XYZ file of C-alpha atoms in Angstrom:
666
model
C 120.163 175.733 115.548
C 121.003 172.218 116.912
C 124.365 171.768 118.087
C 125.016 168.873 115.584
C 124.823 171.369 113.032
C 126.837 174.076 114.506
C 129.473 171.161 115.825
C 129.709 170.396 112.223
C 130.884 173.463 110.133
C 133.982 172.786 111.385
C 135.487 170.747 108.288
C 136.516 172.709 104.291
C 135.110 172.542 101.977
C 138.350 170.946 100.393
C 136.743 167.005 100.800
C 134.385 168.557 98.433
C 137.262 167.158 95.270
C 137.800 164.182 97.625
C 133.629 163.136 97.166
C 133.722 163.790 93.764
C 132.377 160.928 91.941
C 134.757 158.201 90.888
C 134.347 158.792 86.783
C 132.861 155.160 85.424
C 134.815 153.616 83.043
C 135.063 150.261 81.192
C 138.823 148.713 80.926
C 139.571 148.089 77.623
C 140.569 144.355 77.981
C 137.355 143.930 80.537
C 135.536 143.103 77.586
C 136.370 139.327 76.182
C 136.298 140.688 72.578
C 138.738 143.159 73.384
C 140.982 140.223 74.963
C 140.359 137.993 72.166
C 141.231 140.318 69.335
C 144.662 141.023 71.258
C 145.650 137.936 71.832
C 144.939 137.008 68.347
C 146.783 140.219 67.147
C 149.439 139.321 69.008
C 149.514 135.770 67.311
C 148.849 137.256 64.082
C 152.084 139.411 64.303
C 155.064 136.342 65.666
C 153.711 134.682 62.883
C 154.017 137.105 60.196
C 157.811 137.898 60.236
C 158.507 133.911 60.129
C 156.497 133.743 57.081
C 157.855 136.669 55.158
C 161.220 135.763 56.329
C 161.089 132.260 54.330
C 160.904 129.977 58.256
C 159.050 127.013 58.138
C 155.405 126.841 57.354
C 155.588 124.430 61.052
C 156.380 127.633 62.855
C 154.352 129.852 61.751
C 151.131 127.493 60.847
C 149.700 127.191 64.441
C 150.238 130.862 65.200
C 148.656 131.840 62.167
C 145.282 128.811 63.694
C 145.245 129.915 66.732
C 145.303 132.917 65.165
C 142.179 132.078 63.758
C 140.400 130.149 66.384
C 141.012 132.873 69.121
C 139.723 135.629 66.540
C 137.286 134.164 65.194
C 135.574 131.434 67.687
C 133.217 134.398 68.923
C 131.967 135.445 66.253
C 131.598 132.450 64.709
C 129.579 130.978 68.090
C 127.530 134.188 67.446
C 126.917 133.317 63.619
C 126.262 129.805 63.982
C 123.423 130.576 67.243
C 121.499 132.450 64.554
C 122.003 130.759 61.982
C 120.448 128.128 64.193
C 117.006 130.960 64.500
C 117.211 130.589 60.564
C 118.705 134.389 60.692
C 121.973 134.616 58.301
C 124.461 136.300 60.363
C 127.509 138.551 58.912
C 129.196 137.648 61.051
C 129.534 134.530 60.266
C 129.748 135.371 56.294
C 133.159 137.068 57.266
C 134.677 133.906 59.341
C 133.522 131.661 55.857
C 135.430 134.102 53.841
C 138.630 134.011 55.969
C 137.768 129.659 56.114
C 138.393 130.422 52.514
C 140.740 131.747 52.021
C 142.689 129.691 54.561
C 141.521 126.836 51.696
C 143.599 128.126 48.729
C 146.902 128.782 51.307
C 146.472 132.428 51.565
C 146.780 132.353 55.276
C 147.925 135.256 56.406
C 144.914 137.433 53.871
C 142.556 134.574 55.790
C 143.963 136.029 59.716
C 144.366 139.457 58.580
C 140.789 139.351 57.801
C 139.836 137.765 61.719
C 142.807 139.963 63.364
C 141.226 143.394 62.409
C 137.504 141.729 61.885
C 138.131 141.026 65.887
C 140.576 144.320 66.371
C 136.880 146.134 64.489
C 134.522 144.153 67.138
C 136.268 144.928 70.273
C 136.057 148.740 69.563
C 131.803 148.436 69.078
C 131.504 146.510 72.922
C 134.016 149.331 74.048
C 132.653 152.149 72.726
C 128.753 150.909 73.479
C 130.420 150.227 76.898
C 131.867 153.686 77.155
C 128.667 154.691 75.946
C 126.948 153.008 79.432
C 129.807 154.088 81.387
C 128.505 157.659 80.818
C 125.116 156.832 81.829
C 125.041 154.406 84.531
C 128.561 156.930 86.076
C 125.556 158.826 87.125
C 124.777 156.502 89.940
C 128.202 156.953 90.868
C 127.501 160.621 91.693
C 125.443 159.317 95.248
C 127.768 158.230 98.256
C 127.750 154.288 99.183
C 127.332 155.800 102.516
C 125.388 158.640 104.794
C 124.597 159.376 108.573
C 121.160 158.405 109.463
C 119.958 160.753 112.337
C 117.773 158.732 115.320
C 115.062 160.558 117.192
C 117.730 161.125 120.181
C 119.712 163.084 117.868
C 122.530 159.524 117.330
C 124.338 159.306 114.514
C 124.836 156.454 112.394
C 125.977 155.841 109.443
C 124.462 153.713 106.868
C 124.176 152.401 102.659
C 121.976 155.023 101.194
C 120.875 151.926 99.569
C 118.946 151.452 103.279
C 117.984 154.553 103.679
C 113.842 154.433 104.060
C 111.237 157.607 103.475
C 110.371 159.054 106.395
C 114.303 158.574 107.069
C 116.595 162.114 108.779
C 119.463 162.067 107.086
C 122.351 164.323 108.076
C 124.581 165.922 105.204
C 127.587 167.594 106.379
C 129.714 170.255 104.346
C 131.072 169.146 101.190
C 129.922 165.689 101.138
C 127.162 164.890 98.700
C 123.500 164.135 98.977
C 122.737 160.701 99.767
C 119.004 160.361 98.904
C 116.175 162.569 97.238
C 114.683 164.173 99.832
C 113.377 167.837 102.241
C 115.612 170.060 104.145
C 114.268 170.230 107.467
C 116.691 172.424 109.267
C 120.308 173.796 108.297
C 120.920 176.839 105.521
C 123.566 176.317 102.606
C 123.853 176.659 99.000
C 123.493 173.120 96.937
C 125.566 172.175 93.444
C 122.909 171.210 91.367
C 124.385 170.278 88.310
C 124.701 166.827 87.231
C 121.164 166.665 87.490
C 119.518 169.648 86.886
C 122.666 171.293 85.024
C 121.770 175.321 87.120
C 125.507 176.466 86.690
C 125.662 177.950 89.735
C 124.832 176.682 93.180
C 121.063 176.946 94.829
C 120.266 177.904 98.378
C 118.943 175.943 100.275
C 116.767 176.252 103.545
C 113.784 174.723 105.389
C 111.408 173.400 103.128
C 113.126 173.260 99.623
C 114.340 169.935 97.954
C 117.373 168.370 97.414
C 118.545 165.635 95.035
C 120.922 162.086 96.051
C 123.928 162.639 94.251
C 124.057 167.293 94.312
C 127.441 168.367 95.940
C 126.803 170.728 99.526
C 128.319 173.223 99.809
C 129.451 175.002 102.853
C 125.947 174.655 104.924
C 124.927 172.096 106.884
C 121.807 170.159 106.526
C 119.229 168.203 108.198
C 116.912 165.849 104.676
C 114.640 163.712 105.203
C 114.078 161.476 102.526
C 111.367 161.213 100.797
C 112.240 158.848 98.235
C 113.902 155.149 97.624
C 117.340 154.391 96.549
C 115.318 153.115 93.720
C 113.493 156.031 92.867
C 115.674 158.365 93.118
C 116.244 161.148 90.079
C 119.678 159.493 88.742
C 118.069 156.279 89.558
C 115.557 157.356 86.897
C 117.111 158.842 85.187
C 119.872 155.761 84.438
C 116.905 153.361 84.169
C 115.238 155.041 81.212
C 118.535 155.409 79.207
C 118.827 151.771 79.970
C 115.596 150.800 78.784
C 115.868 153.510 75.447
C 118.892 151.540 74.132
C 117.703 148.435 73.937
C 114.936 149.708 71.852
C 115.098 150.430 67.746
C 114.159 153.415 65.849
C 112.535 152.199 62.259
C 114.684 153.083 60.623
C 116.829 150.358 61.874
C 114.310 147.947 61.873
C 113.406 148.879 58.048
C 118.085 148.159 57.746
C 117.745 145.279 59.668
C 114.884 143.441 57.660
C 116.031 144.423 53.769
C 119.770 142.793 55.394
C 118.516 139.158 55.183
C 117.811 139.469 52.074
C 120.777 141.326 51.689
C 122.889 139.113 53.080
C 121.387 135.845 51.047
C 121.361 138.079 47.579
C 124.949 138.797 48.432
C 125.808 134.871 49.412
C 124.232 133.794 45.916
C 126.202 136.972 43.753
C 129.657 135.551 45.424
C 128.665 132.198 44.106
C 128.200 133.875 40.616
C 131.984 135.711 41.198
C 133.530 132.509 41.864
C 131.130 130.035 39.302
C 131.237 132.808 35.928
C 135.178 132.683 36.099
C 135.918 129.401 36.872
C 133.470 128.392 34.023
C 135.047 130.530 31.795
C 138.869 129.291 32.274
C 139.714 131.168 35.280
C 142.425 128.739 38.210
C 140.580 128.038 41.274
C 142.673 129.909 42.702
C 141.795 132.872 41.496
C 138.181 132.637 40.844
C 137.474 131.923 44.604
C 139.549 134.595 46.317
C 137.644 136.909 43.643
C 134.174 135.481 44.694
C 136.502 136.127 49.446
C 136.968 139.689 48.442
C 134.009 140.462 47.022
C 131.923 138.491 50.266
C 133.802 140.297 52.360
C 133.432 143.581 50.663
C 129.602 143.593 50.393
C 128.810 142.503 53.350
C 126.771 145.383 55.294
C 128.107 145.717 58.530
C 129.081 149.677 58.195
C 125.035 149.397 56.645
C 123.310 147.488 60.160
C 125.605 149.818 62.523
C 125.163 153.192 60.265
C 121.770 153.866 62.819
C 122.145 153.404 66.180
C 125.508 154.726 67.798
C 124.112 158.357 66.533
C 119.865 157.914 68.280
C 121.482 156.139 71.508
C 124.080 158.557 72.036
C 121.755 160.541 71.863
C 120.328 159.664 74.176
C 122.435 158.855 76.617
C 123.744 162.763 76.438
C 119.797 164.357 77.031
C 120.155 161.772 79.590
C 122.818 163.748 81.484
C 121.584 167.154 80.922
C 117.337 165.927 82.128
C 115.827 165.067 79.285
C 115.013 161.200 79.327
C 113.723 159.952 76.089
C 111.843 156.486 76.442
C 113.005 154.430 73.037
C 115.203 155.186 70.475
C 111.413 155.428 68.909
C 111.288 158.471 69.921
C 114.632 160.029 69.739
C 114.211 159.868 65.483
C 110.586 160.569 66.078
C 111.326 164.176 68.091
C 113.316 165.370 65.010
C 110.163 164.830 62.935
C 107.633 167.125 64.773
C 106.967 170.206 62.334
C 103.466 171.473 65.677
C 103.225 172.273 68.799
C 100.986 171.657 71.917
C 101.580 173.285 75.235
C 99.530 173.047 78.188
C 99.801 176.118 80.595
C 99.874 174.923 83.984
C 102.913 173.684 85.052
C 104.642 173.840 81.776
C 104.681 177.425 81.007
C 104.372 178.336 84.135
C 106.094 177.476 87.257
C 103.555 174.507 88.322
C 103.599 176.036 91.740
C 100.570 178.504 91.998
C 99.602 180.559 95.052
C 95.727 181.267 96.468
C 96.241 184.732 95.943
C 92.625 185.770 97.152
C 90.090 183.887 98.874
C 86.003 185.741 98.872
C 83.011 184.054 100.470
C 80.575 185.033 99.603
C 77.696 187.281 101.364
C 75.103 184.874 103.730
C 77.444 181.837 103.098
C 78.484 182.531 106.877
C 82.349 181.647 106.331
C 84.585 183.319 107.313
C 87.953 183.519 104.629
C 90.119 181.678 106.834
C 86.832 178.505 107.546
C 86.496 178.889 102.994
C 90.171 177.972 102.670
C 89.903 174.841 105.467
C 87.264 173.381 103.594
C 87.812 173.665 99.873
C 91.770 171.881 101.335
C 90.091 169.526 103.253
C 88.112 168.397 100.148
C 90.686 169.157 97.905
C 94.146 167.114 100.098
C 93.999 163.756 98.063
C 94.155 165.742 94.810
C 98.000 165.559 93.050
C 96.702 168.755 91.012
C 99.220 171.763 91.282
C 95.984 174.230 91.694
C 94.523 171.242 94.977
C 98.698 171.488 95.828
C 97.961 175.443 95.900
C 95.217 175.563 98.193
C 96.196 172.966 100.642
C 99.595 174.726 101.242
C 97.888 177.834 102.405
C 95.113 176.493 104.393
C 97.774 174.916 106.271
C 99.951 178.281 106.092
C 97.394 179.001 109.291
C 96.283 175.619 110.692
C 98.258 172.717 109.875
C 95.509 170.283 110.146
C 92.987 169.795 107.720
C 89.163 168.176 108.185
C 89.344 164.738 106.568
C 87.465 164.015 103.386
C 85.510 160.647 102.567
C 83.940 159.591 99.252
C 86.774 161.579 96.477
C 85.975 161.592 93.747
C 88.151 163.935 90.186
C 87.242 164.940 87.248
C 89.693 166.707 84.941
C 88.747 169.544 83.447
C 85.811 169.243 86.055
C 87.392 169.378 89.680
C 86.765 166.932 92.930
C 84.052 166.462 95.224
C 84.788 164.725 98.471
C 82.441 164.902 102.061
C 83.840 166.747 104.180
C 82.400 166.641 108.148
C 79.041 165.733 106.553
C 78.837 167.916 103.781
C 79.279 167.264 99.885
C 81.962 169.906 98.694
C 82.717 170.391 95.381
C 85.743 172.618 93.879
C 86.842 172.796 90.660
C 86.988 175.520 87.631
C 83.423 177.796 88.930
C 81.788 177.305 84.708
C 82.155 173.454 84.737
C 80.049 173.563 89.073
C 77.661 175.791 87.999
C 75.823 173.989 85.026
C 76.097 170.877 87.071
C 74.102 172.249 90.015
C 70.447 170.109 90.144
C 68.690 173.168 91.241
C 68.712 176.824 90.044
C 70.999 178.660 92.632
C 69.763 182.672 92.311
C 71.873 185.317 93.777
C 74.632 183.232 95.233
C 74.715 181.930 91.404
C 75.657 185.147 90.376
C 77.153 186.778 92.686
C 80.414 183.505 92.707
C 79.991 183.966 88.494
C 80.906 188.108 89.582
C 83.852 186.920 91.710
C 85.667 184.829 89.345
C 85.280 187.085 86.198
C 86.640 189.622 87.684
C 89.667 187.649 89.464
C 89.833 185.886 86.043
C 90.360 189.623 84.535
C 92.796 190.449 87.037
C 95.050 186.936 85.778
C 93.433 185.126 87.982
C 92.342 181.221 88.197
C 89.255 181.480 89.957
C 87.325 178.392 91.440
C 84.791 177.880 93.550
C 83.887 175.978 96.262
C 80.088 174.979 96.725
C 78.375 173.362 99.810
C 75.605 171.033 99.542
C 75.221 172.037 95.898
C 75.062 175.618 96.879
C 78.182 178.368 96.002
C 79.803 179.500 99.333
C 83.047 181.120 98.067
C 85.162 181.754 95.164
C 89.367 181.038 95.793
C 91.710 183.013 93.748
C 95.241 181.191 92.439
C 97.660 182.387 89.985
C 100.988 180.944 88.611
C 104.817 182.468 87.222
C 104.872 181.692 84.125
C 108.590 179.729 83.851
C 111.171 182.354 83.238
C 112.104 180.528 79.270
C 109.093 180.457 78.164
C 109.244 183.331 75.740
C 111.717 182.426 74.333
C 110.931 178.800 74.116
C 108.100 179.418 72.363
C 110.284 181.912 70.394
C 112.618 178.613 69.725
C 110.130 176.286 68.964
C 108.064 178.591 66.396
C 111.964 178.889 64.968
C 112.344 174.856 64.102
C 109.147 173.797 63.106
C 107.871 176.818 61.482
C 104.594 177.372 63.001
C 103.627 179.106 66.218
C 103.125 176.793 68.971
C 99.056 175.794 70.277
C 98.093 176.663 73.596
C 95.945 174.052 74.750
C 94.675 174.464 78.527
C 91.286 173.581 81.458
C 91.907 177.445 82.146
C 89.527 180.036 81.238
C 89.870 182.393 78.655
C 91.006 185.634 79.882
C 93.986 183.717 81.908
C 95.062 181.829 78.889
C 95.021 184.678 76.260
C 96.350 187.329 78.939
C 99.896 184.318 79.404
C 99.838 183.277 75.716
C 100.096 187.123 74.843
C 103.592 187.080 77.375
C 104.689 184.574 75.716
C 104.032 185.090 71.741
C 101.254 182.112 71.441
C 97.598 183.487 68.565
C 96.057 179.953 68.784
C 94.463 179.376 71.739
C 91.935 176.545 73.099
C 90.839 177.578 76.110
C 88.416 175.814 78.920
C 89.170 172.226 77.755
C 88.325 169.105 78.797
C 90.686 166.278 77.873
C 88.719 165.051 75.132
C 89.470 169.184 74.017
C 92.580 168.814 74.182
C 92.596 165.556 72.392
C 91.031 166.585 69.805
C 92.611 169.800 68.989
C 96.101 167.401 68.904
C 93.752 165.489 66.522
C 92.556 168.507 64.235
C 96.430 169.093 63.384
C 97.505 165.233 63.117
C 94.404 164.773 60.035
C 96.353 167.973 58.637
C 99.054 166.195 58.219
C 101.337 168.019 60.834
C 103.077 165.801 63.529
C 102.229 167.259 67.025
C 104.880 167.802 69.758
C 102.069 168.030 73.051
C 103.858 169.182 76.459
C 102.429 168.840 79.036
C 102.029 168.139 83.220
C 99.058 166.427 84.098
C 96.674 163.778 84.396
C 94.237 166.077 81.782
C 97.114 166.439 79.559
C 97.738 162.397 79.258
C 94.853 161.528 77.177
C 96.723 164.238 74.928
C 100.196 162.670 74.974
C 99.152 159.206 74.169
C 97.814 161.052 71.230
C 100.161 162.792 69.635
C 102.998 162.184 67.588
C 105.435 162.660 69.874
C 105.079 164.112 74.042
C 107.071 165.225 76.473
C 105.720 165.263 80.126
C 107.556 167.820 82.828
C 108.562 164.813 85.541
C 109.398 167.327 88.526
C 105.623 168.493 88.962
C 103.777 166.479 86.865
C 100.991 163.684 87.393
C 101.957 159.894 87.462
C 100.231 159.356 84.469
C 102.183 162.167 82.262
C 105.262 160.769 82.883
C 103.776 156.909 81.895
C 101.676 158.813 79.025
C 104.537 160.771 77.475
C 107.902 159.779 75.571
C 110.323 161.950 77.041
C 110.490 163.283 80.412
C 112.358 167.031 80.518
C 113.325 166.003 84.849
C 115.079 169.550 85.886
C 111.556 170.994 84.377
C 114.034 173.152 81.930
C 111.237 174.279 79.223
C 115.062 175.220 76.676
C 115.591 172.133 77.037
C 113.174 170.803 74.545
C 114.465 173.146 71.311
C 117.621 171.345 72.336
C 116.230 168.417 72.373
C 114.601 168.432 69.461
C 117.599 170.049 67.414
C 119.548 167.030 68.429
C 117.360 164.143 67.275
C 117.628 166.169 64.186
C 121.296 165.836 64.428
C 121.252 161.986 65.527
C 119.067 161.843 62.003
C 121.387 163.595 60.085
C 124.161 161.705 60.752
C 122.405 158.288 60.016
C 122.142 159.779 56.575
C 125.620 160.668 56.490
C 126.382 157.473 58.502
C 124.731 155.504 54.961
C 126.165 157.742 52.438
C 129.591 156.518 54.037
C 129.024 152.584 54.131
C 127.317 153.120 50.532
C 130.828 155.442 49.218
C 132.663 152.765 50.501
C 130.603 149.120 49.465
C 129.689 150.683 46.332
C 134.112 151.429 45.949
C 135.160 147.756 46.552
C 132.708 145.711 45.277
C 133.428 148.360 41.805
C 137.202 147.910 42.040
C 137.222 143.824 43.136
C 134.748 142.786 39.702
C 135.956 145.568 36.957
C 140.455 145.300 38.711
C 141.898 142.741 40.422
C 141.130 143.983 44.338
C 144.170 142.181 46.937
C 142.156 140.490 50.087
C 144.355 142.450 53.043
C 142.975 146.434 51.117
C 139.389 144.618 50.772
C 138.976 143.511 54.159
C 140.840 147.035 55.721
C 138.771 148.806 53.266
C 135.859 147.369 54.881
C 136.541 146.838 58.937
C 137.417 150.912 58.446
C 134.150 152.156 56.556
C 132.315 150.126 59.781
C 134.271 151.262 62.463
C 134.494 154.852 60.997
C 130.757 154.916 60.664
C 129.957 153.944 64.508
C 132.882 155.979 66.253
C 130.954 159.058 63.803
C 127.845 157.620 66.134
C 129.665 158.367 68.954
C 130.378 161.372 68.280
C 127.091 162.227 70.038
C 127.984 161.625 73.107
C 130.228 165.104 73.610
C 129.203 168.356 75.186
C 130.014 169.707 72.128
C 126.781 167.968 71.016
C 124.624 168.854 73.218
C 125.967 172.502 72.642
C 125.905 172.423 69.063
C 121.755 171.730 69.582
C 120.917 174.344 71.753
C 123.013 176.983 69.400
C 120.498 174.676 66.859
C 117.374 174.679 68.630
C 117.737 178.519 69.622
C 118.840 180.135 67.386
């Protein structure tokens, strides 16, 4: 270990507490809505006692007028802008109602409406800001500066945003990791709970990956930066959740479509409530007051707010736990799934397979190391997990690999490249032998026999050919994820159907793994289009299929499914882009949890719609059948809006994830 690492082990772990990220929290009065609402409230409270004690109108009238202006100008302006776009905004109707109340001498009632409406808007703005805080607060976990090491061993403090891929940084005991990277030297335990959710610190040694924002323990680490700050896991979480927050669920889009027609109908009904009593002999003041009260209580503010807060809160909560749901549409659709299709490699397994056998064919003239090096040279440009296993095994014995030219990859088949002037193919034995241009005789039979033997033992067989002639077979085995069986059981309980296994692997290996996790419907040896066909078969049977995968060959199925989830850590770029959600920390057990969370969000939407409907119906009936005081109507209308908004925000709490996890794995 270098002297730098030894010298820096002295600081006490007490600095860990000091380096804890400050909690990002929007101050109430940083929001213009809150400032306007507070000013309107102060003016109203100053005017009210003057009016009640019989002070002259000139003493309290201007105060009410200022309350109207400070609390009402912003929604009025927004409503007028919407009107230019030929959209009738509910906010504008509230301002009209307040002005109408003032026009018949009900200054106090109109001002009360403005104050409560402005306060409600401030609470909504604060709730939205706090939702954003809970997600963007993750950015505060990454330190502002990091210690960069130069080639001669010197140290310099630089902004983490200025770190480049390939830089080496020093992480002292108790410091937060400044960038996503890989340990070059040193050993320590790192608290990764903010990224992976693991409750205990994880031991780190050379070769292990570390993430920006995680907390180093008692050791010192030298880390090579592998991602820019903008591409770190934390930044990806924030970016994707923010993008998701800008989308609208189908339920919300339907409500907004209906809202316009409802608002127009409400205006017509308000005119009727004003004109009919007036025609029947009611006074102008009485008829106008009843009409203004009707317009307030019939406004669909709470209905409009019923959908998005629960869904956005669920998205933010899932993002904090390493599940990136890309849109509100996806969060709503996740709760609808009733069938699941799972990929094998990288999904049910850890996606980090190891080469377990190297078997050159007799007569090939290749030793084990030569066969492995040849296969690794051809596989080197590939991003498939099996290819990475071959390359890592070869580099363990000979770090330098021959250059590959004319590389091509066929999902479900394998790769081809020219290595040292020879055409090398590495891939599925059945596919490569079937594609052979000429009869291969004993070599083919020998290769098929070795492949069958390896597959019988639970390994995946990979055939290597040179100039079309088989020269050897590699055996590769992957480890089952510890939570795979429990996740399959949980998904079975949630959907009422046992998940389906769709894999390009051989039938023996697929059947062996399926038996371990409790899957009975096994589709093996599938090409990408075959996976799509299997998913579409379920869809045609009336099922809403959730596909979970990680590779390039899973991307078409992820796109064809009702909903697709990609494993984020080892997933290919195409799969991550195609999927509707990404599991950043590769914890398969979060899938049933996020499905259960989606169902809870949908239940909250229904709750909110019921609450809003009950309030609106009750207040409207009271106003039409009796005489609802305007202040009470205002309190009921705005109160229901606040209740609906706060109810949806309950899904931001940690307890919501805990309950979803209990439901998902119950």
